[in-house]
Each structure stands twice: as C-alpha cells, then as structure tokens.
Amino acid sequence: MDLSYSPEYEAFRAEVRGFLEANRSRAPGHGGNGLTWQKLLIESGYAARTIPREYGGFGGEPDILKSRIIAEEFARAQLSPGLGGQGISMLVPTLLEVGSEDQKRQFIGPTLRGEMLWCQGYSEPNAGSDLAALATKGVLEGDHWVINGQKIWTSTAHLADWIFCLVRTEPDAPKHEGISFLLFDMKTPGIEIRPLVDMTGAANFNEVFFTDVRVPAHQIVGRRGEGWKVANAILRHERGSLADPNVMQSRLNALIDLMKAETLDGNRVIDNPVYRDRLMTIQGRVQALRCNDLRLLSAAVNRQSAPLAGMVVKLQGTELRHELEGFAIDVLGELGLLYGDTPRLRGGGSWQRDYMYFLGLIIGGGTSQIQKNIIAERGLDMPREPKLAKA
Amino acid sequence: MDLSYSPEYEAFRAEVRGFLEANRSRAPGHGGNGLTWQKLLIESGYAARTIPREYGGFGGEPDILKSRIIAEEFARAQLSPGLGGQGISMLVPTLLEVGSEDQKRQFIGPTLRGEMLWCQGYSEPNAGSDLAALATKGVLEGDHWVINGQKIWTSTAHLADWIFCLVRTEPDAPKHEGISFLLFDMKTPGIEIRPLVDMTGAANFNEVFFTDVRVPAHQIVGRRGEGWKVANAILRHERGSLADPNVMQSRLNALIDLMKAETLDGNRVIDNPVYRDRLMTIQGRVQALRCNDLRLLSAAVNRQSAPLAGMVVKLQGTELRHELEGFAIDVLGELGLLYGDTPRLRGGGSWQRDYMYFLGLIIGGGTSQIQKNIIAERGLDMPREPKLAKA
Amino acid sequence: MEFGLSEEQVMLQDALARFLSGTGGLERTRAFAAGKDRRAPEVLQGLAELGVTGLIIPEVHGGVGLSLLDAALAAEQLGRFVAPAPFAATAVMAPLALIKAGDAGQQATWLPRLASGAVVAGVALSEITGARDGAGVEARDGRLYGRAQFVVDYESDLYIVADRARGLYLVAADAPGLTRTDFRTIDATRPTGELVLDGVAAEPLKADDSAAALRAMIDAGRVMLAADTLGAAQEMLDHAVAYAKGRVQFGRPIASFQAVKHMCAEMAAALEPCRSLVWYAGHALDHLPEEASLMACHAKAHLSEVGTFVARTATEVHGGMGFTDLVGLHYWFKRIGFNRQVLGGPQAVRAEAAALQGLAA
Amino acid sequence: MEFGLSEEQVMLQDALARFLSGTGGLERTRAFAAGKDRRAPEVLQGLAELGVTGLIIPEVHGGVGLSLLDAALAAEQLGRFVAPAPFAATAVMAPLALIKAGDAGQQATWLPRLASGAVVAGVALSEITGARDGAGVEARDGRLYGRAQFVVDYESDLYIVADRARGLYLVAADAPGLTRTDFRTIDATRPTGELVLDGVAAEPLKADDSAAALRAMIDAGRVMLAADTLGAAQEMLDHAVAYAKGRVQFGRPIASFQAVKHMCAEMAAALEPCRSLVWYAGHALDHLPEEASLMACHAKAHLSEVGTFVARTATEVHGGMGFTDLVGLHYWFKRIGFNRQVLGGPQAVRAEAAALQGLAA
C-alpha cells in the first residue's frame, strides 16, 4: 500500500501544471478556441496521448498514472481537458483495434482534431437491453449497402458529421452473428433526425430514421456479421465512465456548501441533525466508491485483476448520484422544485436536472437490472437466465 | 365511511367485557386452568364460536365484527383468548370443509377442547418454497399406509398427539396430483423427532423422521391425490396472521416507552432527532398497515373485495416488524446486544429475539420472494415464471 | 362499521375520471405545459360543473356540502390525470379558512364564488410550514408587509395569507402594493410563485382562533397532496405493469422477468396500504379531531416516501422510454416531486408528527 | 503508487485462514459457544504463534512491527471464521495505548507479554463512545471509581480503562476493589461484561496527551470492527451464492432465479467497495493522520449498514435453513450485529464524522 507517486510522476505532474499555467489564456472559456486548444493538447501529449503519430495522435506509451495525473491537473485548473464525445472515446479505440489501415488513416486524425464529429447508432426502439435484437436492415445492392430502419438514443445526431452504426446485414444468421458495423456520412440522403426530448426538458438524444440510405460497401469495420463483436468490446468502456466518483466528490462538496448556505426557519440546514446524518451516510458511500476507484486504478497500473470492483461501479455510482441529488432537493425543500429560467433558482437548477439525468443513467448504458445480471453471472458465477421452452 | 359500531355490536362488546370482568379469576395466569378456561370460552361463545354444536363448538353464526370485538376485548383485558395452535386454526377448518362425518365427530371436539394437540407435516428439506416437490412416500399395503420420509419446520411435534401430514401416495401422477392428506397418531412406531434449534437459540421447530410408519387407510382426508387441494385452501389463512398490525402497534408503543426511558450520555434517546425521525417513519408505516387492516376487516364484513390489500400484509408486515425490532436494538446500542440470562437485559431480550424471529417469518410461510411472485401474478396479472426448455 | 367508499364516492371518482380523460388527459396537460397560459379555464369550468370546486362548501353557500374525504378522492383523481387545475387551496384550504374563521359576510361574499369557480383562491402559508430565504409576512395596522413564497394555487384572484402571528387575511390579487413573481418549477401543471406585500390592505378573518383554522387548513392541504400523490403513483404503477406486459426483449415480455415482476410487486406492496392511510386521514379531518393532525402528517410524509419510490421504479420499468417525453411519464414523476416538498417536506412533517405526540425535546 | 495488498499481506491472510479453518472453523466456534469456557486458549496460542497477538507491537518488544492495515487484514480473517478469540483490544487498542501513552517501563513490562499472548488485555472505554445507564469511570487520588460496560476483549488479565477526563489507566484483572460482571450477548464468540471499580488502585499511562492516544485507540478499534464485519459479510455472501447454486426448487437451482441472482448481486455491489474502504481506513491510521479519524468513522458506520443488509439478505437466500442452527449462518449474523453497536453505533459514529469536519451545530 503506497499512495504516493514516484519522483518520475511527480515531475510529470509539475510539467502538466507548468503547461496549464503557461497556456491558460489559450484554453476555451479563457479566450482560446476549442479546436486550436485540442491541437495544442495533442501536440503536448495531453490528449490522444497513446494514439500513434501516423494516425494523428501524440504517440506516447500507455501510462495509466500519467493519464490520471493529466485528468487530475486539468480538473484542478478547471481547464478543458480537450474534446470528448463518442467518436474519440468509442470509435477511435474500435478502429485502432479492428479498423483497416485505410480507415485508420482516413478517420482517426480528423476525429481527434475535432474536425469530424460522430454519433453512435446502436439502440433501437425494440432493441434496448436486448441490443442484439436490432432490426435496422442493410442489404448489399451492387457496391452499396442500402439501409432502412430506426435508431434511438442517438446523442449529438443533429451535430454529427458521421455515424458508426450497427446494422443487420445477415438476416438468416443467428441473432448475434448477423450484424455489421458500418460508418457513414450523416448528410447521406434518406436520413431524418428527430430530437428526443427527455424528462429534464432537454433534447440530449435523438431518433434517427433511415430510408434507403446508400452506404459504400467498403465503409464496414471488420467483416460482415462481426459487428456485435466489434461493438461489444467497446461498450464496456462506456459504463464505468458514467459514474466517476471524483465528480461525485465535487458534487458532495457543493452539497455541503449548499447546506451551510440554506436556512429553514432561520436555522442553517447543516445544523439539522437529521439532514446531517443523511449527509454523512451519503459521504460514507461516496468514500467507499472513491476507495474502490483507487483500487481499480492501482489494479490497472499494476496489472492486477479486480473484476467485481469494476462491475459494481455503474450500478452503485449512478444510484448513489441520483440519491445525492434527490437529497439536495430535500435540503432545498420547495426551493428545490424550481427549474428553468426562474427567480430564486439554486445552482442553476442542476440538482433537479442531475436528479433526473442520473435516473436516466441508472437506466441507460445497461439498466440496473442488466447490471445485476452481469454481477451475478460474471462476478459471482451464477447461472445465466435459462432457455425457455417453446411456447 | 363509518368507523363506529352499531348498538347491537356495542351491546355485544359490553357483554364480552362483563364476562371478562366476572371470570378473570378463572383465566390461566390468574388462578385458572387452561383447559377449563377453554371449555368456558366455548360454552360462552368466545372460542370455537362458529363451529357447529354437534362437533363440540358453540354453534354461532359467523360474524366478523363479533370475532373482532372478542379479540379486541380479550387483548384489552390481557386475558388468554383460549387455545390456538395449528390443530384449531388449520386442521379444524379443513375437516369442516372436506372431512368425513366420522372424522369431524372424532377429531374436532377433542381438538377444540385442547385434549388433542396437533402438529403439521407439510415442509420437507427439499420442499420449501416448492412445497409440491414433497417426497415423503406413502404406500398402501393392505389396509395401511406405510410412510417413509422426513418433514421439517414441524412446530410442537414434541408435544403433539397427532399430526396432519402431506404424503406422496401416487408417485406416477403429476407433481400436484400425487399427494394425500393423512392424519395419524404421533405415538405410532417409526416416528423420530429431532428438535431444530434456530437462530434465536430456541427449538421452536422440529425435524420429524418416518420409518415404515403404519397408518390405517381410512385416516385420509379427502380422496387419494387430493391432498394438495385440501392443504392449499387452508395455507392462505396462515399468512395474514403472521403480521397483525395491532400487535405491531403495541410493539411500537413499547418502543416509544423504551426511547423515553433509555439514555445516551445522559440524554433521553427520544430527544435525539435522528432517532425520532426514524421512529416517525416507522410509525407512519405502521399506521398505513393498520388502516389497510381496517379496510380488510370492512371488506370482509361487507363482502367486498380488496385482494391486493390482503396479499401485501405478510410481505409488508413481517419486513416492517423486523425493521422495527432492529431499530429498537440501535436505540439500545450495546445494551441491545444483551441476550439470554444476563444482567442489564432490556425487555427480556425480546427486541433481539423478535428481530431474529421476524427474519424467520420473512422467510417462513412463503418467503418474501414468493410473496412478490404472488403479488405480481395474482395481484397485477403479470405472467407466471415461464416454463424452461428441457436441459 | 364500514371502512370503504360509498356508492356515491365511487360515482364521484368515476365522473371525475371520465371528465378528466375526456378533457384530453395527458394531451391537455402537455398543451398546458407547453403553452404560455397559466390557467386552463375550461378544465376549471368542468370541475365546477361537476361540483368539485364547491365540494366541501355548504349547500347554503352554493356548494355540495361533502366531506374532506370526498375532497381527497377528488384530489386523487386530479393527481391520476396530472390535471392542470387548482384544487388544494381554492377548493379545500380557502373554503375551510372561510368556514372556520370567516364571518357571515365574508362567507356570503366568497364561498358562492369559490363554489361556482368564478373566483379562484390561492393560499399563502408556506412560511408557517417552513420559511426559506427569510420569507414571511407581518401585519401592522391592518396592512401586510413581507414575502410569501410557493403560494398554493398561485394563479388566483384572491389569496388567503397567513402572517407570522398565525392570523389569516384576505388579499385581492390586484390589491395595490401586491407584487407577484411567477416561479417555474419541475411541475408545469400547478403554477406557483411569490407574493411581495408592501403595505397591502388586507381584510382579516375574524375567528376567535385563527390558529386552529390555520391548523385545519394545513392538515387538509397535506391530505390533499398525499391523495394527489396516491393517484399519480397508482397511475405510474398501472402504466409500468401495462408497459412491461407489452414490451418484448430477449424474445419475451419483460413482465415475465422476475426482476421486473418484483419491482412491480414492491411498488404495489408499498402503495396499496397508502390508499387506506389516505382514506383514514381524510376521514379523520372531519370526524376524528384528536387524530386529524397526526394522521395528516403521516399521510403526507409516508405518501411522499412511497411516491418517490414508485416514481423512480415505474420509470425504471419503462427503461429508456420512461426517461423520454414520448410517454409523458415524467409529468407524474414531477407531480409527485412537487407534492413531496409543498406544505412541508417529509422530514419536517415527521418532526411535527413527533411534536404532536409530545415526543419532541 | 499502489493501492492493494502486498505479497506478504496476502500470505498473512492465507496463513491465518489456514490456521483458523484448521483449528476447527465453525465447529470450534460452536463448541466455544456451547461450552462454559469463556476463553479458547489454543486459538489464542495459535494466533500468538502466527504473530497475530504481536502484529503491531515493535520488534524490540517482541512483536512483529507491522502496520494497522495488517491488523485490519487479520481482523477480517477473524470475522470470516467467526473466531472465538480476543483481538481488537488485546492486539490493537491496548498495544496502541502503551506505544502512544505508556512510558518505557510500562512498555517494557507489558508489550512483550501481549505479543506472546501470555497476557490478554481488555479495553474499557465504551463510555467515551457513548455512556449508557449512567456508567462511567472517575479517577480520584490515583484510584478509580465507577462502572465500565461492554469491555472489549473482556476476558482478560489486564484492562486499559479510560476515565471521564480521557485519562488512561492500567488495571489488573485481579486488582482489589474490582468486580467483574459477565454479560451474555447474541455474539457468543466474544465475551463481554462490566467492570465495577470501587477505589481500584490504577497505574496511569503517562503520556502528555492521553486524549490523542485514546482517539487513536478508538479509531483503530473501529477499523478493526469494520474489517471483522467485512470478513463476516463476505463469508455470508459466499455461503449464499454457494447455497443458491446447490439448492434445487421448482426443478432448477434457485441460483437461476433472477430474484435470487439480484439479491446476491446487490450484496456484492454493496460489499465490494467496502473492501477498499477498509483498506484505505486501515492505511490512513498509520499514514494519513488528518484523515484517520474521519475514515475510521466512515468505515465503521458504512460497514455496519452494509453488513446488516448482507446479514439479512444472505440469510434470506438460505431460506429456512438460514434461520436454523444447522448451517450456523447465525454466528456471522450475530457477529455483524455485535460489531455494529460496539464502539459507537452507526448513527453516533456519523454524528462524530460530521463533528470532525466542523459540520456539527
């Protein structure tokens, strides 16, 4: 057990801090532009760090601790850590793993530099928890796939240049083996985007409809029918990131500040023992998840295995965060109901928004029910749902 | 909505009170004997009230309100309401419904008078939630059933004169149709009783082993293979009674007294706002169950239907009671750990005992998981567990 | 002895349900939420025709003269249909104030107009159940000064305002010196806001014991909010069960998965006893004076907790759909959220329940 | 940077697990619980041979000189095997008191004997973490008066007693004026009881700041109890999963029912982060002084809550068997219940956590 960083890493931390001090004025929100900032970060090795130079990255060695130090220092300085999004976080790793050389050269660089925005076409109205039931069809006609069907939960579809999309191309193959992973331009004729308003009132997601959308045959990643395999390796990355305990810790600190600032009948809310007890209960759980996160980091650095510790993050994290935000609403009482552009609003309405948004995350990215199946089956080696008799 | 009782019932209540005042000295615990008290109660119509005279009962008309008034007044007077047990509460109604005339005349009277104690032989080690899987075998040899097998959870087996027992007599019939309902003497050769110590430290239950136990063929209730039907109608009566909200209310009052009496660092526990909040949360839930109970009583009296209200009682009641007892332990802190014959014990150790005992009741009489299945399937009309494919 | 609803009460529920679904149900609510109007006059009109606005107002004043339990049953239906209509204040708390603390002239002036729906009355007493931001109202020389937040049925023609001394006052919405600030909350179906009173001339309700009237208003208001949550939560549960039966994943209705069944069973198990609790609390308001305040607290707090659980769980059963606006489930979710905080959050109400029993320090 | 166990630590766990299962495991515990002996000398002897009694005692005093995290790992194994052995006081809190507050002579006298297991030391400071029944100890003229309840590792030769002024004293178990009253609790594996001190001659520990030593003792004791619960709860979960896989009902292992799977998944999801929390809290005791007390509070309170949940749920998964003595699951259930209350129940400990952060009123 050693929570300190070696001198090499402390030096690296100092380097990052120096960079951030020197370049603060070039960061977005401080006078700089997002795309040039991204370019600077890649050149300096603070974004796209481990992606090979020939594909537009920095070409550094993978080093989990350095990645962590970068994340920590950017957060501390409250400067943008560069571009994110599903193109960078999901498509790029996919292409690196299974893309063709041409695809890597064509797509990774512009994606990293923010010149090419992506959206993800996985879920469908009848393929949610059961993603492999997806029904969007792709039929090869000559040298084009002709795509018909509908996707849902497509965030940033209205902004995206391209989509990476799961399409059923082998209708006669078993469910999991009939899917292909296709890339195509969102300006292709036959694509209609409808914003999907959610309970927070925002349109964070879209429905996307495909009618005879024609996609060049070579824009497939992996082979025909391998789409499930291609997509699945990457899906796992998404889940943990939904419930970062360090973000939770900041949120908890904001909650404590709120409880010190707000009063009920002239008494500070923090002085109410019942609320204080509830706060401490939540703090204890946040601490447990933070320690768990430290364990996962250490396991990754030291190439040890802590599978169960990883599997519980999404379930525990999203539920706790939802609860934390709901507690803040209770702390505010009627003031906690305020939402939108309104007088007396607290925290920009973020408590209500995140209360609802994290209910969405409890559901999204694998519902809590699916998470429990995974923990039981993969973590505890309990039997999978048995096959049913034919009706 | 009318929570008052009509003059007829108020008069009946006065009559019961008069009886109790006049006969207090004849009650067990006040100088009287249990068996003569039982006889007096039957003669006066306060026990075995609706059971025909020819079988040894009082022969009154069924009247739910009068039954309730009797229960309330005996509880108020803190006098024994007469004998209970599985013979009276389960076997007698069964015999009345499906017993032969001979069986009724032979068994009901002595059972009601406490001259014949019964135990119940239903559960087996491999037939718990799945009771229909029971394997104790009965083979007809001449004019006797020969019984081999094992029962478990047999309370009062060590005291009982007779047993009513489910036995598989038709091995080739479908699972639910191969069971018969037999009655036999516990002194029959081949019966071995082993006490089953539980987590409370008491032996409230037993295991009972049968080796070539010979039972006269006519001691069957209903026909061969009808045992499941016979038993099941009665099982339902058992469930609600495990979680009487009026008992819960007394327990809550005892808890409030406890919180007023106990101190921590010299302060009364009731003055701790966190504990008070938890107490009020529990009180609100107890009130909800009491009101639900009132609704069930009213529905029974007025021949209305409130099926869901009935189905939730066991689940909600046992879980709330377990929680209430656990809270009392927290209230007592280290003192709440004391158990058995020890100095400084509070409430005779009842908080710990009932905390454990009600965990047993969460499990017994249909586990909470089975209760939820029932609520979903029968209460909400959701599908039953689908049939599995053959492995 | 009968603990259940009479035929008339069942008919009232049915009539209200028919009207509220006939008036557009969720679609009317959506339009209201999306539009700029902060009143839905035709809904109010329909309620008036059904006698809901005058439900507890004596017949001599043009009302129907029913009980507070009947009012709770109406509130339950309003919650069930997330109706964009004022109710708890204008149809219950304000009439109660006038009945219990108004003089004959005040009653004759206002009760018939409230009964007919010609006048809508809001109630400003949130500071009595818990003052935030230093809000509160003081009376000096027959004039009111201060601030009252989170007025119940805020879009009104008339307000009943409580001052810090627990006196009750009538204030016209257009009284000079009164400034109104609209709030937006998560619940678009029940507009609320703040009154700033700067020397507003106000007519006191002249009862001997306006504190008792105020207590009765708060008790009744809490039971109405609890009933509203009951209706909303029951509707969410019904939606969840129906959705689970229709939604197929992994080749079978998700209602056949034990996890989904148990989520629904847990909701039903928690909610079903709540119905009896609300009935009892509603009945107690009129008939069991020594229990009324305590049962109102328990109904409010317990329904808030169960409602929150059902709102979340029913949304989860709907999967992603529950999170979208498409099925509109969030209107119920937010309505339950609103009911939780107004007239005292669960913790505050439980503290009051303890105090009512002499258990507070 | 490494947040995990070293090879040596894993070996320590394994050695202890081998010894404790070899010494009879549950059967030894049953025999201890059923018998009249309140000490299990051969278990203590074995622990001494493994170095567990001297784990944190410096090598110069005959100990092993390991860290408090190592002690927490040992506590976890003792909980896992519901071992009938003293530990939190005799191997951790008492040595800490002597190391932090004893003078050279006291250390030289006692530490080697504690390390070898020749002397067992109990700790009487429950009144500092919350006094019940008006208990408490006062020092006057070098003598102790009063009552100390729920002594940790009560069956001892030597006690470290805290008085109300937070001074620490050494008291021999056979000191004149000392009366012991045995208690029986649900947890038969760790005897406890009460000391009545009537002018007992006591030797003070002479540190400048005995309050700091006392604080360190309480922090460490709490982490040990949390670790004990971690081990016990993990064992219950493992038992539940194994039982569910073997138990057939309705023609299939109950582990294949989604409800049972989810109960186990919920236990694992709650428990797995607890492991890291206990590690961190154990590490903080030695290395992060500014966090140590707070993390000890969180570990104690959070493990108590999760432990209670796991104890109940694992019992439920076992169905009726879980309720019987046959599988002995209740030994773990009761051990977790014991750990919950000793050295401060969860609510009291959370209140302390708030105070440590300056959040209390």
Short mmCIF file of C-alpha atoms in Angstrom, two decimals, chain A residues 125-130 152-153 196-199 205 263-265 272 274-275 319 322 329-335 337-339 341-344 346 352 355-357 359-360 362-363 368-369 385 388, chain C residues 126-127 129-133 147 149-150 181-186 194 247-252 257 259 263 308 312 315-316 319-326 330 333-334 337-338 340-343 347:
data_model
loop_
_atom_site.label_atom_id
_atom_site.label_comp_id
_atom_site.label_asym_id
_atom_site.label_seq_id
_atom_site.Cartn_x
_atom_site.Cartn_y
_atom_site.Cartn_z
CA PRO A 125 -36.92 1.13 -30.05
CA ASN A 126 -37.18 -2.65 -29.82
CA ALA A 127 -33.54 -3.28 -29.04
CA GLY A 128 -32.71 -1.70 -25.70
CA SER A 129 -31.48 -4.07 -23.01
CA ASP A 130 -31.65 -6.71 -25.73
CA ILE A 152 -32.87 5.86 -30.90
CA TRP A 153 -30.85 7.43 -28.04
CA LEU A 196 -35.94 13.26 -28.44
CA VAL A 197 -36.95 15.47 -25.56
CA ASP A 198 -36.33 13.81 -22.21
CA MET A 199 -37.67 14.37 -18.73
CA PHE A 205 -30.86 12.49 -27.59
CA THR A 263 -31.75 28.13 6.03
CA LEU A 264 -35.10 26.83 7.20
CA ASP A 265 -36.97 28.96 9.72
CA ASN A 272 -30.40 19.96 11.33
CA VAL A 274 -31.47 14.52 10.61
CA TYR A 275 -30.09 16.06 7.43
CA GLU A 319 -27.79 5.07 -7.95
CA HIS A 322 -29.32 10.01 -8.10
CA ILE A 329 -33.70 18.73 -3.38
CA ASP A 330 -34.98 17.76 0.07
CA VAL A 331 -32.44 20.10 1.60
CA LEU A 332 -33.84 22.93 -0.52
CA GLY A 333 -37.45 21.99 0.13
CA GLU A 334 -39.82 23.98 -2.09
CA LEU A 335 -36.85 25.90 -3.49
CA LEU A 337 -38.63 22.43 -7.08
CA LEU A 338 -37.54 25.47 -9.08
CA TYR A 339 -36.37 24.64 -12.57
CA ASP A 341 -35.46 30.30 -16.06
CA THR A 342 -36.97 31.38 -12.78
CA PRO A 343 -36.27 33.62 -9.81
CA ARG A 344 -34.69 32.13 -6.68
CA ARG A 346 -30.40 27.46 -6.81
CA GLN A 352 -33.19 18.73 -10.23
CA TYR A 355 -31.60 14.03 -10.17
CA MET A 356 -33.47 13.23 -13.37
CA TYR A 357 -30.42 12.82 -15.57
CA LEU A 359 -32.21 8.34 -13.21
CA GLY A 360 -31.70 8.26 -16.97
CA ILE A 362 -29.47 4.26 -14.00
CA ILE A 363 -31.46 3.08 -17.00
CA SER A 368 -29.58 -1.58 -13.14
CA GLN A 369 -31.37 -4.88 -13.80
CA GLU A 385 -31.18 -16.91 -17.47
CA LEU A 388 -37.36 -21.15 -22.23
CA SER C 126 -45.67 28.13 3.25
CA GLU C 127 -43.76 30.17 5.79
CA THR C 129 -44.73 25.09 7.43
CA GLY C 130 -41.12 26.21 6.95
CA ALA C 131 -39.73 29.63 5.97
CA ARG C 132 -36.94 29.79 3.38
CA ASP C 133 -34.86 32.76 2.36
CA ARG C 147 -42.90 37.97 1.28
CA GLN C 149 -43.33 32.03 -1.36
CA PHE C 150 -44.73 28.96 -3.02
CA THR C 181 -43.39 36.97 -9.15
CA ASP C 182 -44.06 33.83 -11.16
CA PHE C 183 -41.92 30.78 -10.49
CA ARG C 184 -41.20 27.92 -12.81
CA THR C 185 -40.87 24.52 -11.18
CA ILE C 186 -40.49 21.00 -12.43
CA GLU C 194 -44.22 34.52 -4.72
CA ARG C 247 -42.59 -4.67 -24.10
CA VAL C 248 -40.73 -7.63 -25.58
CA GLN C 249 -36.99 -8.09 -25.03
CA PHE C 250 -34.98 -11.30 -25.32
CA GLY C 251 -37.97 -12.87 -27.03
CA ARG C 252 -40.43 -12.47 -24.15
CA PHE C 257 -38.73 -11.48 -15.92
CA ALA C 259 -36.77 -8.78 -11.60
CA MET C 263 -40.17 -4.25 -8.97
CA THR C 308 -40.79 8.90 -4.62
CA ARG C 312 -38.42 6.15 -9.70
CA THR C 315 -39.69 4.98 -14.63
CA GLU C 316 -37.05 2.24 -14.45
CA GLY C 319 -36.48 1.63 -19.49
CA GLY C 320 -35.31 4.45 -21.77
CA MET C 321 -38.88 5.27 -22.72
CA GLY C 322 -39.60 6.31 -19.16
CA PHE C 323 -36.86 8.92 -19.40
CA THR C 324 -38.25 10.48 -22.59
CA ASP C 325 -41.08 12.89 -23.07
CA LEU C 326 -42.67 10.44 -25.54
CA HIS C 330 -42.38 12.44 -16.21
CA PHE C 333 -42.89 11.89 -11.64
CA LYS C 334 -42.69 15.66 -11.28
CA GLY C 337 -41.89 15.51 -6.60
CA PHE C 338 -43.88 18.72 -6.18
CA ARG C 340 -43.29 15.98 -1.63
CA GLN C 341 -41.93 19.44 -0.86
CA VAL C 342 -45.01 21.66 -0.67
CA LEU C 343 -46.56 22.26 2.81
CA GLN C 347 -38.59 15.18 7.41
#
